[in-house]
Coordinates of C-alpha atoms and ligand atoms in Angstrom, one line a residue:
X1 CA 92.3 14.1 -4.4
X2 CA 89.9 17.2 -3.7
X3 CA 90.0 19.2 -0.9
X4 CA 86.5 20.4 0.4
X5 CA 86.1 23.0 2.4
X6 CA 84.1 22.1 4.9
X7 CA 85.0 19.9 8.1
X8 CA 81.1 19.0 8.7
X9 CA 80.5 15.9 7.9
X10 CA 78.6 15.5 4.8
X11 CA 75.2 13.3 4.7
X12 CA 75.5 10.5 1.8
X13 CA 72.6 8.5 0.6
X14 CA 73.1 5.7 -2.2
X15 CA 70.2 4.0 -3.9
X16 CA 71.2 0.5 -5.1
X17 CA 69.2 -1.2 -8.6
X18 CA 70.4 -4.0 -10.5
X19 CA 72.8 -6.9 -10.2
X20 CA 75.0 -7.6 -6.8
X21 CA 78.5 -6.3 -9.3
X22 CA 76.2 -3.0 -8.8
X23 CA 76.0 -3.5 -4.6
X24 CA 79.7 -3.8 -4.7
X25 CA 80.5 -0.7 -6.6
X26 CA 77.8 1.0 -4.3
X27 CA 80.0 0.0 -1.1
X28 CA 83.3 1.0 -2.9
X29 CA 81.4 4.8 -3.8
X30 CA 81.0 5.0 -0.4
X31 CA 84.4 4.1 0.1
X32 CA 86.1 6.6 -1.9
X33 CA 83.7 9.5 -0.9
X34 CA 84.3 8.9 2.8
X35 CA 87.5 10.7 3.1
X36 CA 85.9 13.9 2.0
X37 CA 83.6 13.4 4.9
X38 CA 80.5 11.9 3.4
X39 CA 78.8 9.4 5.7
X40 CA 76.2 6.8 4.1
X41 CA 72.6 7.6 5.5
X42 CA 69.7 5.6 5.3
X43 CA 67.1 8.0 3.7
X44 CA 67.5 10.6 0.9
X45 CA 66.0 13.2 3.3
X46 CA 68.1 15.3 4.5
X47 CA 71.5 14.1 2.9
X48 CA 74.1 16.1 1.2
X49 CA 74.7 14.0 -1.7
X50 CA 72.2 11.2 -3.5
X51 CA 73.5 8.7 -5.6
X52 CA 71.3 6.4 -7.7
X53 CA 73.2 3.4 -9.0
X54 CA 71.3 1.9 -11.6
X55 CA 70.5 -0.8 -13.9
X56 CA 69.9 -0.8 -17.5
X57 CA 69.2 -4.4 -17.9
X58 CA 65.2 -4.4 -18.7
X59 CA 63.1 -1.8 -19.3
X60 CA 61.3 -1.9 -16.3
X61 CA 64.7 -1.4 -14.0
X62 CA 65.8 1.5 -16.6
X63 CA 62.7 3.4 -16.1
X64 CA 62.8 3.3 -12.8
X65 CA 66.0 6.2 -12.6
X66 CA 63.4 8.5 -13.9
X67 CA 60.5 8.4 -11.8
X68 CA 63.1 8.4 -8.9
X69 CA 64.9 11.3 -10.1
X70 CA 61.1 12.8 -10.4
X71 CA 60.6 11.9 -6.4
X72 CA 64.0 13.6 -5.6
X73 CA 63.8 16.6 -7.6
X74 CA 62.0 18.6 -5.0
X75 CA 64.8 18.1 -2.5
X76 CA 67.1 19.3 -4.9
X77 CA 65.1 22.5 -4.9
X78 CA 64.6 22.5 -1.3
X79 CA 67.7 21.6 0.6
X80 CA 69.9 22.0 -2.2
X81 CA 70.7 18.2 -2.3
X82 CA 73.1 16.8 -5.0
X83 CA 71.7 14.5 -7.2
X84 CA 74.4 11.6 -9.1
X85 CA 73.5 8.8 -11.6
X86 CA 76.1 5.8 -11.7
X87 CA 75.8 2.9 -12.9
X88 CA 74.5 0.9 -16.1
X89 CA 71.8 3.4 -17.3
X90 CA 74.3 6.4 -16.5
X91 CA 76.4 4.5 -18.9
X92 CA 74.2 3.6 -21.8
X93 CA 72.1 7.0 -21.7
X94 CA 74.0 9.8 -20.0
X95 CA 73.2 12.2 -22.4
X96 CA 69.8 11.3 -22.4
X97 CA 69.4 12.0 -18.7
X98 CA 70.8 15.2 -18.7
X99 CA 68.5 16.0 -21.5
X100 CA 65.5 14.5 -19.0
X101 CA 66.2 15.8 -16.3
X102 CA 68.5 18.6 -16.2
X103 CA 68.6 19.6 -12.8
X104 CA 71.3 15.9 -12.1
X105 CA 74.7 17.1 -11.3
X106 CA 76.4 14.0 -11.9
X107 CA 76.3 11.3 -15.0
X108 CA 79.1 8.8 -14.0
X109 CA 79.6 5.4 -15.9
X110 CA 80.8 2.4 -13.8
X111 CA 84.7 2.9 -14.6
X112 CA 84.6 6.0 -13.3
X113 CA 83.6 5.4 -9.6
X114 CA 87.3 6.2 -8.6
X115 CA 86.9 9.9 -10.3
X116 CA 83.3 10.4 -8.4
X117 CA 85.1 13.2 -5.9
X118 CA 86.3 15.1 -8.7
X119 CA 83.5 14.9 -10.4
X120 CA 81.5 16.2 -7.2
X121 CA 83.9 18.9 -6.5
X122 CA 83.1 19.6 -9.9
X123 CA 79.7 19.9 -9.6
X124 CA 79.4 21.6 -6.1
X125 CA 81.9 24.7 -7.6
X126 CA 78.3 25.1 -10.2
X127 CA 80.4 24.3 -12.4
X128 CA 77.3 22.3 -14.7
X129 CA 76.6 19.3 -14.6
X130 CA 79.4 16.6 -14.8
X131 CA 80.2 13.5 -17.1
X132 CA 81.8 11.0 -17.6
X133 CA 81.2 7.7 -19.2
X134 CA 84.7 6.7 -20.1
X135 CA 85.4 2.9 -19.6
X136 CA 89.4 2.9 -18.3
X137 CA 88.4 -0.6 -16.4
X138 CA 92.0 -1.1 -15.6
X139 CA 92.6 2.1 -13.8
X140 CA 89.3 1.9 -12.0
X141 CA 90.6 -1.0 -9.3
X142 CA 94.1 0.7 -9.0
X143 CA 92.4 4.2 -7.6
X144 CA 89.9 2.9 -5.5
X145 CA 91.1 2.9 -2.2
X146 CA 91.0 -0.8 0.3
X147 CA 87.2 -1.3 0.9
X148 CA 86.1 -0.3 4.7
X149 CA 85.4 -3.5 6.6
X150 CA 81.6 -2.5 6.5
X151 CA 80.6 -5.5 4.2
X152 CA 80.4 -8.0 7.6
X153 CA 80.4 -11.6 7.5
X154 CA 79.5 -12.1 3.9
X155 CA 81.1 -9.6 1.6
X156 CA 81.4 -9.5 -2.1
X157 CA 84.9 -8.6 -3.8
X158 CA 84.8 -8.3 -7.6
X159 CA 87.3 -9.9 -9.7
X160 CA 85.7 -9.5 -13.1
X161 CA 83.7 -7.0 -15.0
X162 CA 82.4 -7.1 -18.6
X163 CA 81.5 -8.9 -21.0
X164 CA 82.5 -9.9 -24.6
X165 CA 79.8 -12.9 -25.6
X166 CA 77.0 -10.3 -26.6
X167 CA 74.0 -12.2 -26.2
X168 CA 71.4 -10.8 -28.5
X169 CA 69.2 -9.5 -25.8
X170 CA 71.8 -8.0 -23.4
X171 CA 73.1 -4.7 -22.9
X172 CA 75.8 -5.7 -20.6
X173 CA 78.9 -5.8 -23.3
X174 CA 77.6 -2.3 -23.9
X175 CA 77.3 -0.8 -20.6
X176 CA 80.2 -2.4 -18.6
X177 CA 82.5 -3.1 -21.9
X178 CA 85.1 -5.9 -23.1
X179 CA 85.9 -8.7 -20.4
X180 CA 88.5 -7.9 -17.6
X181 CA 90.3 -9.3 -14.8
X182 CA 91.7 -8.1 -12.2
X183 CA 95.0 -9.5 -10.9
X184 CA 94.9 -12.8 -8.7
X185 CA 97.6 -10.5 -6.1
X186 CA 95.0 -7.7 -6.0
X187 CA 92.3 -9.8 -5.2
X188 CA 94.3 -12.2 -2.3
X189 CA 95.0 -8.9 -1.1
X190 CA 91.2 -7.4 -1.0
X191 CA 90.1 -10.6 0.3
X192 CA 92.5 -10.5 3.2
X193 CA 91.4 -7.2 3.8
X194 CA 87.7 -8.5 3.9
X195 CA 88.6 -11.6 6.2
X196 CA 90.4 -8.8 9.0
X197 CA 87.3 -6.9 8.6
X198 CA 85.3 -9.7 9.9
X199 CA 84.5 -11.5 6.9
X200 CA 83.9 -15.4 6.7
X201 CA 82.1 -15.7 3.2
X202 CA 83.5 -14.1 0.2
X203 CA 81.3 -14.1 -3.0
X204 CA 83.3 -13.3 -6.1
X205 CA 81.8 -11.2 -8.6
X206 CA 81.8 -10.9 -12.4
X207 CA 79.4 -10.4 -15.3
X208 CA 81.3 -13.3 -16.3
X209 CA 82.9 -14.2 -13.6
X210 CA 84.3 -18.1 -14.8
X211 CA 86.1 -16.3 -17.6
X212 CA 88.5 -14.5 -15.0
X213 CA 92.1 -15.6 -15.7
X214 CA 95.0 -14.2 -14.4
X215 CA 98.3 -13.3 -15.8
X216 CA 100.0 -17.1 -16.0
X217 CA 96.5 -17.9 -17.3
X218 CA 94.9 -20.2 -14.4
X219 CA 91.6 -20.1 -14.3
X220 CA 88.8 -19.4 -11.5
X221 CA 89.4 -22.9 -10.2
X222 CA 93.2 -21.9 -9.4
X223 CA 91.9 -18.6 -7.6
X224 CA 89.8 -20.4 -5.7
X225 CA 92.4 -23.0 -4.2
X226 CA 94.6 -20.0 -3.6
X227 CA 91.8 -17.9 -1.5
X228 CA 90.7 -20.7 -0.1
X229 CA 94.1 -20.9 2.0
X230 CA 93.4 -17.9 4.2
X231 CA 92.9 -18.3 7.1
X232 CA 89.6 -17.9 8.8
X233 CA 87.5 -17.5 5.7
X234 CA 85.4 -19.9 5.8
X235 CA 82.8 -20.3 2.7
X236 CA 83.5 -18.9 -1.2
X237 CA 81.3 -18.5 -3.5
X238 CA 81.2 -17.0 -7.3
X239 CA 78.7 -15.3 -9.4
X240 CA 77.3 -15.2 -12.0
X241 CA 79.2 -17.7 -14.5
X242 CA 78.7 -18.4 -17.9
X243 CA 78.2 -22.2 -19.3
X244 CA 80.8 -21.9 -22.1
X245 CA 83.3 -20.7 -19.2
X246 CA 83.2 -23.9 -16.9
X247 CA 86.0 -25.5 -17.6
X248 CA 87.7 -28.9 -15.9
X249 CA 89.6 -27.1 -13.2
X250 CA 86.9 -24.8 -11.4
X251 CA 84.5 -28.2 -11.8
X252 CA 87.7 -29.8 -10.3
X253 CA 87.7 -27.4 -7.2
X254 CA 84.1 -28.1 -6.4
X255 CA 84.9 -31.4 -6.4
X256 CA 88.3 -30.8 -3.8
X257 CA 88.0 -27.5 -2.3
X258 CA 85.3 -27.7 0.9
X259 CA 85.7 -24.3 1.0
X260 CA 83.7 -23.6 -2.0
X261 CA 79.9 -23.9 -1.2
X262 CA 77.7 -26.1 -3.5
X263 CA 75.9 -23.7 -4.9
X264 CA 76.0 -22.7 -8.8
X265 CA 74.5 -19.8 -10.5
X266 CA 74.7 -21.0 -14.1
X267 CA 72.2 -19.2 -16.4
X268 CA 70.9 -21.0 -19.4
X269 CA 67.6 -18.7 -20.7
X270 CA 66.2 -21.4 -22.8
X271 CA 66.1 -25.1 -23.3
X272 CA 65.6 -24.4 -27.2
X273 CA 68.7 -25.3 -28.9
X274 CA 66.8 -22.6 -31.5
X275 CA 66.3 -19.8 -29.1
X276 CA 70.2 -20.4 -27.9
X277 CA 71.3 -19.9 -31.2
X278 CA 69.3 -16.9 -31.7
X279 CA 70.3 -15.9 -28.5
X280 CA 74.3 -16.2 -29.7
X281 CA 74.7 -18.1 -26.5
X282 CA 77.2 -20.2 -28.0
X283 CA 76.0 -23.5 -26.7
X284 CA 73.4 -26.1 -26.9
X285 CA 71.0 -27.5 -24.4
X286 CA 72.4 -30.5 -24.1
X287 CA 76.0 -29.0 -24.0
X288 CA 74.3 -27.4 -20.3
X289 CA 73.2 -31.0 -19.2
X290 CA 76.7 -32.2 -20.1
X291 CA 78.2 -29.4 -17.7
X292 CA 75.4 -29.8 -14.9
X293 CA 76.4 -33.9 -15.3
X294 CA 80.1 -33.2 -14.7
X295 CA 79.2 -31.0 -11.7
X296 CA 76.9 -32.9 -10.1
X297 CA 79.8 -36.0 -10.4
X298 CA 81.9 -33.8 -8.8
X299 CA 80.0 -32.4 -6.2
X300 CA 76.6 -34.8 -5.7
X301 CA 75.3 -32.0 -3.6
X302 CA 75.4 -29.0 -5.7
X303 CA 72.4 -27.3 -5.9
X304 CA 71.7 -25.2 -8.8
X305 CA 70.0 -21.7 -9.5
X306 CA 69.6 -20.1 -13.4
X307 CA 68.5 -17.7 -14.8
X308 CA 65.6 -18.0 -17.9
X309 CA 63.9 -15.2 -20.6
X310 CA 60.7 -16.4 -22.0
X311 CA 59.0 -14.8 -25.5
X312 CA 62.8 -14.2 -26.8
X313 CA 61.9 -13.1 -30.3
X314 CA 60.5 -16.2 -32.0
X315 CA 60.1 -18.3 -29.4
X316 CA 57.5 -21.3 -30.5
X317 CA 55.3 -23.1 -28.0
X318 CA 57.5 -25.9 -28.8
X319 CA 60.6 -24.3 -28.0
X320 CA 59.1 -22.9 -24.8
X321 CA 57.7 -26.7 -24.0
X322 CA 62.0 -27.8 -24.2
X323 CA 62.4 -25.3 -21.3
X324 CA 60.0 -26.7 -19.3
X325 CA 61.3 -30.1 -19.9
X326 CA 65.0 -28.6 -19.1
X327 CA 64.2 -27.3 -15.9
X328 CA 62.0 -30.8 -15.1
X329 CA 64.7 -32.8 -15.5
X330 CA 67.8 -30.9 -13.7
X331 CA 65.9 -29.3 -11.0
X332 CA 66.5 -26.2 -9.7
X333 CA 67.2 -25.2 -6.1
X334 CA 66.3 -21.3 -7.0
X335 CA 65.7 -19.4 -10.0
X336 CA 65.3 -16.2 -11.6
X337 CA 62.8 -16.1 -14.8
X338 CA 62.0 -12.8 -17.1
X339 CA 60.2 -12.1 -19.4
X340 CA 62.4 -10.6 -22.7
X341 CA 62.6 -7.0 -22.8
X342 CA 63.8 -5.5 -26.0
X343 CA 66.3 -3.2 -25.5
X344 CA 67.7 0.1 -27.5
X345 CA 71.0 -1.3 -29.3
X346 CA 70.5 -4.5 -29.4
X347 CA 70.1 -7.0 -31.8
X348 CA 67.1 -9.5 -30.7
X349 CA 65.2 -5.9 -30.5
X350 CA 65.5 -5.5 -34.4
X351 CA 63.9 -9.1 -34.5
X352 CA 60.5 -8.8 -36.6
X353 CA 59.0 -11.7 -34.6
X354 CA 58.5 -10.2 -31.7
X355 CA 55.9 -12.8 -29.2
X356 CA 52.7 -10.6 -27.8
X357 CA 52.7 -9.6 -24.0
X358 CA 49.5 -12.0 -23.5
X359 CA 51.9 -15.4 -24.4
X360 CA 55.1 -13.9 -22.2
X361 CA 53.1 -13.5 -19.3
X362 CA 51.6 -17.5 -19.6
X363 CA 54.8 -18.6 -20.0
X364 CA 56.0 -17.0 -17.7
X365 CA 53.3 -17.9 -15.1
X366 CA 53.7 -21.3 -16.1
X367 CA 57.7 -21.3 -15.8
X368 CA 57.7 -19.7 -12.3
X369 CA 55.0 -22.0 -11.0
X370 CA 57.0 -24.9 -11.7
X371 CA 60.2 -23.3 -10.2
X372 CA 58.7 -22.6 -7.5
X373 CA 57.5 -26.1 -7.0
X374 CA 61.1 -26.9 -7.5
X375 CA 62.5 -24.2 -4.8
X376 CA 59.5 -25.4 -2.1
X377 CA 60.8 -29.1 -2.7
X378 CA 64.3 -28.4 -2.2
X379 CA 63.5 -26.4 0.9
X380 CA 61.1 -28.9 2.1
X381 CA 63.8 -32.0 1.9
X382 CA 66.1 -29.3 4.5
X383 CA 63.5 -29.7 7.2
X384 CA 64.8 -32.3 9.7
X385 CA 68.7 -32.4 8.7
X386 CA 71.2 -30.3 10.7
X387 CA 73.4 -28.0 8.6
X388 CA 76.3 -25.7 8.8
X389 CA 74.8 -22.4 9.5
X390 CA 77.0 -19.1 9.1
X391 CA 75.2 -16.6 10.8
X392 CA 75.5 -12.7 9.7
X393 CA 73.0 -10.4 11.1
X394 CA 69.8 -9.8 13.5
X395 CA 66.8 -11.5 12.4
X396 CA 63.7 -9.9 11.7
X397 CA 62.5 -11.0 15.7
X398 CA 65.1 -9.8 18.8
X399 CA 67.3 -12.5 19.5
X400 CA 67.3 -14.0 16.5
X401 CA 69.8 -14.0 14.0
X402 CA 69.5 -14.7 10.0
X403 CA 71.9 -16.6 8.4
X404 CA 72.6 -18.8 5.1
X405 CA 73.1 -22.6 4.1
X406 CA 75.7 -24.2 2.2
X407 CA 73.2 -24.3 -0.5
X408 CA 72.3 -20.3 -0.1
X409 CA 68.8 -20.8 2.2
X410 CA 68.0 -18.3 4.7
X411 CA 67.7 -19.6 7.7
X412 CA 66.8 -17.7 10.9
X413 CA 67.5 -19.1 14.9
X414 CA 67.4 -17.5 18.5
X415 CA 71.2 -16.9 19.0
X416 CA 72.7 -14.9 21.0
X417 CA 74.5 -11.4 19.0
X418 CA 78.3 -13.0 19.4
X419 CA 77.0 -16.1 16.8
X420 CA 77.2 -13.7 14.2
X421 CA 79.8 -14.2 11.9
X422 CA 80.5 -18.2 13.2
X423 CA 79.2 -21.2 10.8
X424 CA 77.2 -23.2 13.9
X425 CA 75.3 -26.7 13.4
X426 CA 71.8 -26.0 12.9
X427 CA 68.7 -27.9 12.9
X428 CA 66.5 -26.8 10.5
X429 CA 62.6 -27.4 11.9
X430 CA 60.3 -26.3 10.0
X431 CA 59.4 -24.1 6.2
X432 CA 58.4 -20.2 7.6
X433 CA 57.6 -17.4 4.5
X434 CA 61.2 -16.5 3.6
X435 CA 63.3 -18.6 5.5
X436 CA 64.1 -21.5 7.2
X437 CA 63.5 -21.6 11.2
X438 CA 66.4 -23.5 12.7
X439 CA 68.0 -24.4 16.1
X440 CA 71.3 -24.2 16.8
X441 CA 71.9 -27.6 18.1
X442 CA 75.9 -26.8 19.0
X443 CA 76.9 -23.2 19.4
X444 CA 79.9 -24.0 21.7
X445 CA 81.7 -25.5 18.8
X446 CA 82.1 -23.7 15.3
X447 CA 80.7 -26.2 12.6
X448 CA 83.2 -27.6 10.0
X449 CA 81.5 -27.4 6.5
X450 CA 81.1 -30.9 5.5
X451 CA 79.1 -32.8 2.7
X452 CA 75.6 -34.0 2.8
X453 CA 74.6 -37.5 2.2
Ligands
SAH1 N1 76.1 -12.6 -17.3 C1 75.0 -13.3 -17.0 C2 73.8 -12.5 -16.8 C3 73.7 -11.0 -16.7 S1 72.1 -10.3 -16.8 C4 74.8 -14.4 -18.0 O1 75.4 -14.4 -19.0 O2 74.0 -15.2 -17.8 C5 71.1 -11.2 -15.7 C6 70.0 -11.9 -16.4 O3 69.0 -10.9 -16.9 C7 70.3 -12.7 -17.6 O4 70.8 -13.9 -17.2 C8 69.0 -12.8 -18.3 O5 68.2 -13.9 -17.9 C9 68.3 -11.5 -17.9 N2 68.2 -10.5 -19.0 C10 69.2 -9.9 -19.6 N3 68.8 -9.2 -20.6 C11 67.4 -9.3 -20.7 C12 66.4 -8.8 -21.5 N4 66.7 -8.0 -22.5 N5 65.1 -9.2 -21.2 C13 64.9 -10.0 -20.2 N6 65.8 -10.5 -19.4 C14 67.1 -10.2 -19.6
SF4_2 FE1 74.7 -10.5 -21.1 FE2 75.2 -12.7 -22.3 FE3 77.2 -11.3 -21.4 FE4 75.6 -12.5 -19.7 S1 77.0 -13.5 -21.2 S2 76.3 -10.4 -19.5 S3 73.6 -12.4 -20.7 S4 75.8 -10.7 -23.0
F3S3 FE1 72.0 -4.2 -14.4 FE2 74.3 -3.3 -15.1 FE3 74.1 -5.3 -13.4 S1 72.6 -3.5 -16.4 S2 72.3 -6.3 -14.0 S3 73.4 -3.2 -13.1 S4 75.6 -5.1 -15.0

């Protein structure tokens, strides 16, 4: 640990981009800087320090770090504010922003998070600017202290990071490395931690996170059961998972564990059993169908999400018609839908055939219209029915709160401030923009979760 100085208390403003792994290592930056006085503030005006975290997964999100670091540059030269890149672009072009934009103190990779106040000290001595891109994964979790109970009632707690499938399109296995898991003692602990500090929903993170397996080699279903007994948490959920990695115990624990919300993230990109392959997804369309069939046996009502890239190199009309008819026939609850971006290193953007910007964007038009059909239907069929509620912050209007479904909806309801953090029975009334307005029909009694019809 570094000593600074000063006693003042030092302003700290992160910028989050990217994927929820990236929110968590964002809370956990704050964590480890707050001994050495840094408190997170809202703005970058006026703060001490300025982290971006960013995300290198499209072009769009990696281009983004510059014309940020653009925006901040004249409070560098003004206040003397200390600029740091983490994250995934830090990772896959530190050199490069250094080269851009010289004036950054600090290029730090996503395993280094537990050496960021060294690596401040570093910079705040003038001594340059400071690197480090090194990818020790297993010593990262070891030094970062417990998290602070800041996270309230639904916190995330990773238990996975990388990834070794290296999908043709993905940076990922590049910018957070080979596959790792943490320890299933490491994690209870965290996740007790989380639950003392007010937690009732813990989402488990990973790139990949159904290939987590501890050291006796049980699965993510096993984890589950075993978080599952602590007391007062009261909803789990996991993200994002990876077909191939479902196996018969994790579909198993959505079948037996009430604790584990129905909800799945599974992303499949394509319906194309062509594009898969090209995509070195390792499975087959109908291999997905299979899984979403088991699931669905186990857990009638699981309601799905995915995640799908149209124009992959090579993608046919026909192959983009099999997506439509995927998506058609399983039905998605929510989805997220791209258009493919090459990206620097990776195979798929070495692909001759690249598809012209004119057919990505109709596809993806088409795609999201129909997903959105999907989503307003799925909402739709929630007006009426009372559901378990767990409420976790003020609404956008005072005296309400905002809170989530079993099935991930937003839902907002007059309640008074004390409901926050309780799952309450709540009758949903009527579709608004972003969210479902509910009632809380019983708030004198905490809801059990319990199954739909
Ligand atoms: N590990 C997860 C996803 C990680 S990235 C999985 O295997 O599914 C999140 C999503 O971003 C991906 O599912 C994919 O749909 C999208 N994505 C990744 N690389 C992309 C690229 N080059 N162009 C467009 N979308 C991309
Ligand atoms: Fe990227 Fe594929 Fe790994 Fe997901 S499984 S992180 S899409 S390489
Ligand atoms: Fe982006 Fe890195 Fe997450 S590239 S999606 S922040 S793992």
């Amino acid at each position: 640990m570094v000593d600074f100085p000063s006693g003042r208390v030092k302003k700290l403003h992160i910028k989050t981009y990217g994927c929820q792994m990236n929110v968590y290592d964002s809370a956990r930056m704050a964590d480890v800087l707050a001994p050495l006085g840094y408190a997170p503030v809202d703005a970058p005006e006026g703060a001490d320090l300025v982290i971006l975290n960013t995300c290198h997964i499209r072009e769009k999100a990696s281009e983004k770090v510059f014309s940020e670091l653009g925006r901040l540059r004249p409070l560098k030269e003004r206040d003397g504010t200390m600029l740091a890149v983490a994250g995934c672009v830090a990772q896959a072009e530190g050199e490069e922003i250094l080269a851009r934009a010289p004036y950054v103190d600090v290029v730090l990779g996503p395993q280094a998070y537990h050496r960021l106040p060294e690596l401040v000290a570093r910079a705040s001595r003038g001594a340059g600017a400071a690197l480090d891109t090194d990818f020790p994964v297993d010593v990262k979790f070891d030094h970062l202290p417990a998290p602070s109970a800041s996270q309230g009632p639904s916190a995330f707690l990773t238990i996975q990071e990388g990834c070794d499938k290296f999908c043709t399109f993905c940076v990922v296995p590049y910018t957070r490395g080979a596959e790792f898991s943490r320890d299933g003692a490491s994690i209870e602990r965290e996740a007790r931690q989380l639950v003392d500090g007010g937690a009732r929903e813990i989402t488990l993170l990973g790139q990949n996170v159904n290939a987590w397996h501890g050291t006796d080699g049980e699965g993510l279903g096993a984890l589950v059961r075993r978080l599952a007994r602590i007391d007062g948490l009261a909803r789990i959920r996991y993200t994002t998972s990876h077909p191939r990695d479902m196996d018969d115990a994790l579909v198993a624990a959505h079948a037996e564990e009430p604790k584990l919300m129905p909800f799945l993230h599974l992303p499949v990109q394509s319906g194309s059993d062509a594009i898969l392959d090209a995509m070195n997804r390792g499975h087959t369309a109908d291999h997905f169908r299979a899984i979403i069939g088991r699931l669905r046996r186990a857990r009638p009502d699981l309601a799905l999400s995915s995640d799908f890239i149209v124009g992959f190199p090579g993608e046919s009309d026909d192959d983009f018609a099999r997506t439509m008819e995927l998506v058609r026939e399983i039905g998605f609850a929510q989805a997220f839908s791209f258009k493919y971006s090459p990206r620097p290193g990776t195979p798929a953007a070495l692909i001759e055939r690249q598809v012209p910007e004119e057919v990505k964007d109709a596809r993806l038009a088409a795609l999201q219209a129909l997903l959105k059909d999907q989503q307003d239907a799925f909402n739709a069929a929630t007006v009426g029915r009372t559901v378990p509620v767990l409420f976790e912050k003020p609404g956008r209007h005072p005296g309400q709160l905002a809170g989530k479904t079993p099935w991930l909806q937003a839902v907002h309801a007059l309640a008074p401030a004390t409901a926050a953090g309780q799952v309450l029975e709540t009758k949903i009334m009527a579709l608004a923009v972003n969210s479902l307005a509910g009632v809380i029909v019983d708030s004198s009694v905490e809801a059990g979760e319990r199954r739909s019809a």
